Short mmCIF file of C-alpha atoms in Angstrom, two decimals:
data_model
loop_
_atom_site.label_atom_id
_atom_site.label_comp_id
_atom_site.label_asym_id
_atom_site.label_seq_id
_atom_site.Cartn_x
_atom_site.Cartn_y
_atom_site.Cartn_z
CA MET A 1 165.92 -2.66 75.75
CA GLN A 2 166.12 -6.12 77.04
CA ALA A 3 164.49 -9.40 77.49
CA GLY A 4 163.47 -10.90 80.51
CA ARG A 5 161.85 -14.03 81.92
CA LEU A 6 160.34 -15.64 84.94
CA ARG A 7 158.95 -19.02 85.67
CA TYR A 8 155.34 -18.84 87.81
CA LEU A 9 153.69 -21.91 89.16
CA LEU A 10 150.46 -22.61 87.80
CA GLY A 11 148.54 -25.91 88.93
CA ALA A 12 151.03 -28.49 89.16
CA ALA A 13 153.70 -27.32 86.67
CA PHE A 14 155.68 -24.19 85.97
CA TYR A 15 155.61 -21.65 83.07
CA GLN A 16 157.57 -18.96 81.58
CA LEU A 17 156.17 -15.49 81.49
CA ALA A 18 158.40 -13.43 79.02
CA TRP A 19 158.49 -9.40 79.10
CA THR A 20 160.37 -6.33 77.25
CA GLU A 21 162.37 -4.12 79.59
CA TRP A 22 163.13 -0.51 78.92
CA GLY A 23 165.27 2.17 80.59
CA PRO A 24 167.79 2.04 83.48
CA ALA A 25 167.15 -1.16 86.05
CA ASP A 26 166.28 1.01 88.77
CA GLY A 27 164.55 4.20 87.00
CA ALA A 28 165.47 7.44 87.69
CA PRO A 29 165.59 8.60 91.42
CA GLY A 30 162.03 9.06 92.71
CA ASP A 31 160.40 7.32 89.94
CA ILE A 32 158.63 4.10 90.07
CA PRO A 33 158.43 1.17 87.35
CA VAL A 34 155.64 1.17 85.00
CA VAL A 35 153.94 -2.36 83.56
CA CYS A 36 152.28 -2.06 80.57
CA VAL A 37 149.71 -5.16 79.70
CA HIS A 38 148.26 -5.29 76.60
CA GLY A 39 144.85 -6.77 75.10
CA LEU A 40 143.41 -10.01 73.94
CA THR A 41 145.39 -11.23 71.26
CA ARG A 42 148.44 -8.63 71.31
CA ASN A 43 151.65 -8.93 73.16
CA GLY A 44 154.20 -6.61 74.78
CA ARG A 45 155.83 -5.01 72.00
CA ASP A 46 152.71 -3.28 70.96
CA PHE A 47 154.05 -0.60 73.82
CA ASP A 48 157.31 -0.11 72.28
CA ALA A 49 156.57 3.57 71.19
CA LEU A 50 155.24 4.32 74.63
CA ALA A 51 157.92 2.36 76.81
CA GLN A 52 160.51 3.92 74.52
CA ALA A 53 159.17 7.57 75.39
CA LEU A 54 159.00 6.86 79.06
CA ALA A 55 162.36 5.16 79.29
CA ALA A 56 163.68 8.59 77.91
CA GLN A 57 162.21 10.34 80.61
CA GLY A 58 164.30 8.03 83.01
CA ARG A 59 161.38 5.50 83.81
CA ARG A 60 161.55 1.78 83.94
CA VAL A 61 159.11 0.13 82.03
CA LEU A 62 158.19 -3.59 81.48
CA CYS A 63 155.98 -4.72 79.25
CA PRO A 64 154.82 -8.68 79.28
CA ASP A 65 153.39 -10.83 77.00
CA LEU A 66 150.62 -12.80 78.79
CA PRO A 67 150.08 -16.59 79.18
CA GLY A 68 150.05 -17.77 75.45
CA ARG A 69 151.05 -14.75 73.73
CA GLY A 70 154.35 -13.68 72.30
CA LEU A 71 157.09 -15.55 74.16
CA SER A 72 155.32 -16.49 76.91
CA ASP A 73 154.70 -20.37 77.22
CA TRP A 74 151.32 -21.70 75.86
CA LEU A 75 149.16 -23.21 78.71
CA PRO A 76 147.88 -26.78 77.77
CA ASP A 77 144.18 -26.18 78.73
CA PRO A 78 142.12 -23.73 77.04
CA ALA A 79 140.02 -23.29 80.15
CA MET A 80 143.45 -21.58 81.74
CA TYR A 81 142.95 -18.92 79.46
CA ALA A 82 141.25 -16.60 81.91
CA PRO A 83 141.68 -13.44 83.68
CA PRO A 84 142.65 -15.06 87.10
CA VAL A 85 145.06 -16.77 85.75
CA TYR A 86 147.03 -13.97 84.04
CA VAL A 87 146.85 -11.99 87.22
CA GLY A 88 148.39 -14.86 89.04
CA ALA A 89 151.29 -14.85 86.59
CA LEU A 90 151.78 -11.15 86.39
CA ALA A 91 151.59 -11.28 90.29
CA HIS A 92 154.90 -13.09 90.00
CA LEU A 93 156.04 -10.26 87.83
CA LEU A 94 154.90 -7.51 90.54
CA ALA A 95 156.63 -9.49 93.67
CA ARG A 96 160.05 -9.33 91.74
CA LEU A 97 159.57 -5.75 91.20
CA ASP A 98 158.49 -5.63 95.28
CA GLY A 99 157.33 -2.07 95.19
CA PRO A 100 154.58 0.57 94.10
CA VAL A 101 154.34 0.52 90.13
CA ASP A 102 152.19 2.56 87.66
CA TRP A 103 150.00 0.26 85.40
CA VAL A 104 149.25 0.72 81.69
CA GLY A 105 146.42 -1.65 80.68
CA THR A 106 144.95 -1.86 76.96
CA SER A 107 141.55 -3.67 76.92
CA LEU A 108 142.18 -7.13 78.71
CA GLY A 109 145.43 -5.55 80.05
CA GLY A 110 143.26 -2.98 81.94
CA ILE A 111 140.64 -5.51 83.23
CA CYS A 112 143.93 -7.43 84.82
CA GLY A 113 145.02 -3.76 86.38
CA MET A 114 141.42 -3.39 87.30
CA MET A 115 141.65 -6.64 89.13
CA VAL A 116 145.12 -5.91 90.83
CA ALA A 117 144.16 -2.72 91.97
CA ALA A 118 140.75 -4.06 93.55
CA ALA A 119 143.10 -6.43 95.89
CA THR A 120 144.12 -5.19 99.64
CA GLY A 121 147.15 -4.45 99.43
CA HIS A 122 148.01 -3.88 95.85
CA PRO A 123 151.32 -2.16 94.29
CA ILE A 124 149.28 0.31 91.59
CA ARG A 125 149.97 4.04 91.89
CA ARG A 126 148.31 4.98 88.85
CA LEU A 127 146.01 3.34 86.73
CA VAL A 128 145.74 3.92 83.03
CA LEU A 129 142.95 1.97 81.48
CA ASN A 130 142.95 2.01 77.63
CA ASP A 131 139.37 1.86 75.93
CA VAL A 132 137.89 -0.53 78.73
CA GLY A 133 135.88 -0.09 81.69
CA PRO A 134 133.14 -1.50 84.25
CA LEU A 135 130.92 -2.69 81.24
CA VAL A 136 131.78 -4.34 78.31
CA PRO A 137 128.81 -4.36 75.75
CA GLN A 138 127.12 -7.52 74.11
CA ALA A 139 128.25 -6.19 70.61
CA ALA A 140 131.74 -6.08 71.28
CA ILE A 141 131.88 -9.64 72.93
CA ALA A 142 130.36 -10.98 69.73
CA ARG A 143 132.87 -9.05 67.61
CA ILE A 144 135.64 -10.44 69.07
CA GLN A 145 134.04 -14.15 68.97
CA ALA A 146 133.83 -13.20 65.33
CA TYR A 147 137.51 -12.45 64.78
CA LEU A 148 138.70 -15.25 67.01
CA ALA A 149 136.56 -17.94 64.92
CA GLU A 150 139.33 -18.31 62.76
CA THR A 151 143.15 -19.24 62.64
CA PRO A 152 144.56 -17.93 59.48
CA ARG A 153 147.99 -19.16 57.96
CA PHE A 154 150.16 -16.53 56.11
CA ALA A 155 152.47 -17.16 53.32
CA ASP A 156 154.57 -14.03 54.19
CA LEU A 157 154.96 -10.95 56.45
CA ALA A 158 152.99 -8.79 54.14
CA ALA A 159 149.76 -11.12 54.57
CA VAL A 160 149.98 -10.63 58.01
CA GLU A 161 150.39 -7.07 57.95
CA ALA A 162 147.31 -6.92 55.43
CA HIS A 163 144.95 -8.89 58.15
CA LEU A 164 146.51 -6.73 60.71
CA ARG A 165 145.29 -3.74 59.04
CA GLN A 166 141.91 -5.14 58.38
CA VAL A 167 140.99 -6.40 61.82
CA HIS A 168 143.06 -3.87 63.95
CA ALA A 169 141.65 -1.24 61.46
CA PRO A 170 139.94 0.70 64.71
CA PHE A 171 143.60 1.20 65.79
CA GLY A 172 143.41 4.34 63.83
CA GLN A 173 145.74 5.77 61.23
CA LEU A 174 149.06 4.07 61.98
CA THR A 175 151.91 4.92 59.83
CA ASP A 176 153.33 2.15 57.28
CA ALA A 177 156.27 1.62 59.66
CA GLN A 178 153.87 1.04 62.65
CA TRP A 179 151.97 -1.80 60.80
CA GLY A 180 154.83 -3.26 59.82
CA HIS A 181 156.08 -3.17 63.75
CA LEU A 182 152.78 -4.88 64.77
CA ALA A 183 153.39 -7.39 61.94
CA HIS A 184 157.06 -8.21 62.71
CA HIS A 185 156.31 -8.94 66.43
CA SER A 186 152.62 -10.50 65.71
CA ALA A 187 154.17 -13.45 63.72
CA ARG A 188 155.52 -16.74 64.17
CA ALA A 189 156.45 -19.76 62.50
CA ALA A 190 153.51 -22.09 61.60
CA PRO A 191 154.22 -25.96 62.40
CA GLU A 192 152.67 -26.82 58.79
CA GLY A 193 154.74 -24.09 56.89
CA GLY A 194 154.26 -20.08 56.62
CA LEU A 195 153.33 -17.77 59.42
CA MET A 196 150.63 -17.66 62.14
CA LEU A 197 149.72 -15.25 64.52
CA HIS A 198 151.73 -15.15 67.70
CA PHE A 199 149.40 -16.63 70.23
CA ASP A 200 147.87 -19.47 71.08
CA PRO A 201 144.82 -20.10 68.90
CA ALA A 202 143.28 -21.98 72.05
CA LEU A 203 142.69 -19.20 74.05
CA ALA A 204 139.66 -18.46 72.07
CA VAL A 205 138.01 -21.53 73.41
CA PRO A 206 136.93 -20.15 76.58
CA ILE A 207 135.25 -17.13 75.12
CA ARG A 208 133.72 -18.58 71.95
CA ALA A 209 132.17 -21.21 74.28
CA ARG A 210 128.95 -19.56 75.37
CA PRO A 211 126.59 -16.98 73.46
CA PRO A 212 127.70 -13.37 73.75
CA GLU A 213 126.80 -11.59 76.67
CA PRO A 214 127.66 -8.25 78.37
CA VAL A 215 130.12 -8.20 80.73
CA ASP A 216 129.69 -6.39 83.88
CA LEU A 217 132.59 -5.48 86.33
CA SER A 218 130.90 -2.64 87.87
CA ALA A 219 131.75 -4.51 91.70
CA LEU A 220 135.40 -4.53 90.69
CA TRP A 221 135.58 -1.07 89.70
CA GLU A 222 134.16 -0.24 92.82
CA LEU A 223 137.07 -1.38 94.83
CA VAL A 224 139.64 0.46 92.56
CA SER A 225 140.33 3.70 94.49
CA VAL A 226 143.48 4.83 92.52
CA PRO A 227 143.88 7.69 90.25
CA VAL A 228 142.69 6.74 87.18
CA LEU A 229 143.03 7.74 83.49
CA ALA A 230 140.43 6.43 81.26
CA ILE A 231 141.25 6.71 77.39
CA ARG A 232 138.52 5.72 75.02
CA GLY A 233 138.90 5.55 71.22
CA ALA A 234 135.62 7.91 70.22
CA GLU A 235 134.04 5.27 67.79
CA SER A 236 134.58 2.17 70.22
CA ASP A 237 132.07 -0.70 71.07
CA LEU A 238 134.11 -1.93 74.06
CA LEU A 239 133.73 1.48 76.21
CA LEU A 240 130.60 3.27 75.41
CA PRO A 241 130.00 7.07 75.93
CA GLU A 242 127.63 6.33 78.76
CA THR A 243 130.37 4.05 80.48
CA LEU A 244 132.86 6.55 80.04
CA ALA A 245 130.69 9.75 81.65
CA ALA A 246 129.96 7.14 84.72
CA MET A 247 133.56 6.42 85.08
CA ALA A 248 134.34 10.26 85.12
CA ALA A 249 132.01 11.10 87.70
CA ARG A 250 134.21 9.19 90.20
CA PRO A 251 136.59 11.34 92.34
CA GLY A 252 140.33 10.75 91.01
CA VAL A 253 139.19 9.67 87.60
CA ARG A 254 140.33 11.64 84.55
CA VAL A 255 138.98 10.72 81.22
CA ALA A 256 140.40 11.54 77.67
CA GLU A 257 138.55 10.65 74.13
CA ILE A 258 141.13 10.24 71.04
CA PRO A 259 138.96 10.82 67.83
CA ALA A 260 138.85 8.89 64.56
CA VAL A 261 139.94 5.38 66.87
CA GLY A 262 138.11 2.79 67.65
CA HIS A 263 138.63 -0.19 70.00
CA ALA A 264 141.64 0.75 70.89
CA PRO A 265 143.97 3.89 70.75
CA ALA A 266 147.39 2.14 69.71
CA LEU A 267 149.25 4.58 71.98
CA MET A 268 151.64 4.86 69.32
CA ASP A 269 150.48 8.46 68.21
CA ALA A 270 152.69 11.23 69.81
CA SER A 271 149.93 12.82 71.12
CA GLN A 272 148.34 9.28 72.69
CA VAL A 273 151.86 8.72 74.22
CA ALA A 274 152.21 12.32 75.68
CA LEU A 275 148.49 11.87 77.19
CA VAL A 276 149.83 8.95 79.52
CA ALA A 277 153.61 9.88 80.10
CA GLY A 278 151.80 13.18 81.67
CA PHE A 279 149.26 11.35 83.87
CA LEU A 280 152.15 9.29 84.91
CA ASP A 281 154.58 11.86 85.66
#
């Protein structure tokens, strides 16, 4: 594993995008890189288990931290925290790779993947949408707004882990080691002492600025023509069963439902890793 950084231009300033990279720099012969993009308040280290497994197969895997998350720079204006900005930053990483990629996107990362795959001349060969689709229901938006309402501070890493176990319980039955891994990479030192979550609290501002309403991405989805694996947590409130069924009716779309999981499957379990790796093989 190694760390990577690049500078991207946004408005009148440059910012740094950070990522974690696994596997050989050029990948195995015939393989193409895999780009894994995380959810709203998460970071690229969520994909460590998947990235290690793919790297063991000879794949090169890059797991970026979206702007305002993890080790990537925070942005000066909350209004800048929006999918088009994230895709613009990620486009610099794609330009550096300068060739085809496979894309694994959880929630927001899947929305970014759809945006890239809908663009003319895009580099995506295969697309994994982890618990996200062309319609995000109002109830899911309301839930997201609710957990973004607070910016908690924690006395120690154990308190961070306890918080994550509660807020992200829908991830499923993770092991103690997996929860500990998420906590370790989800915490940063708070200026006033103690710990805070490893994202800019300002990213909640544009999300909470309006009443919760459903998000219709069907026009974007209609432009996606690459092979897709759509994964749904069986108890998810964000990707509903009827939305998954409609996605499955499209040629080239494979679907899978993960039992006893909500939003979103953590892609840490061996069976979930094998599911994604098999699709990308």
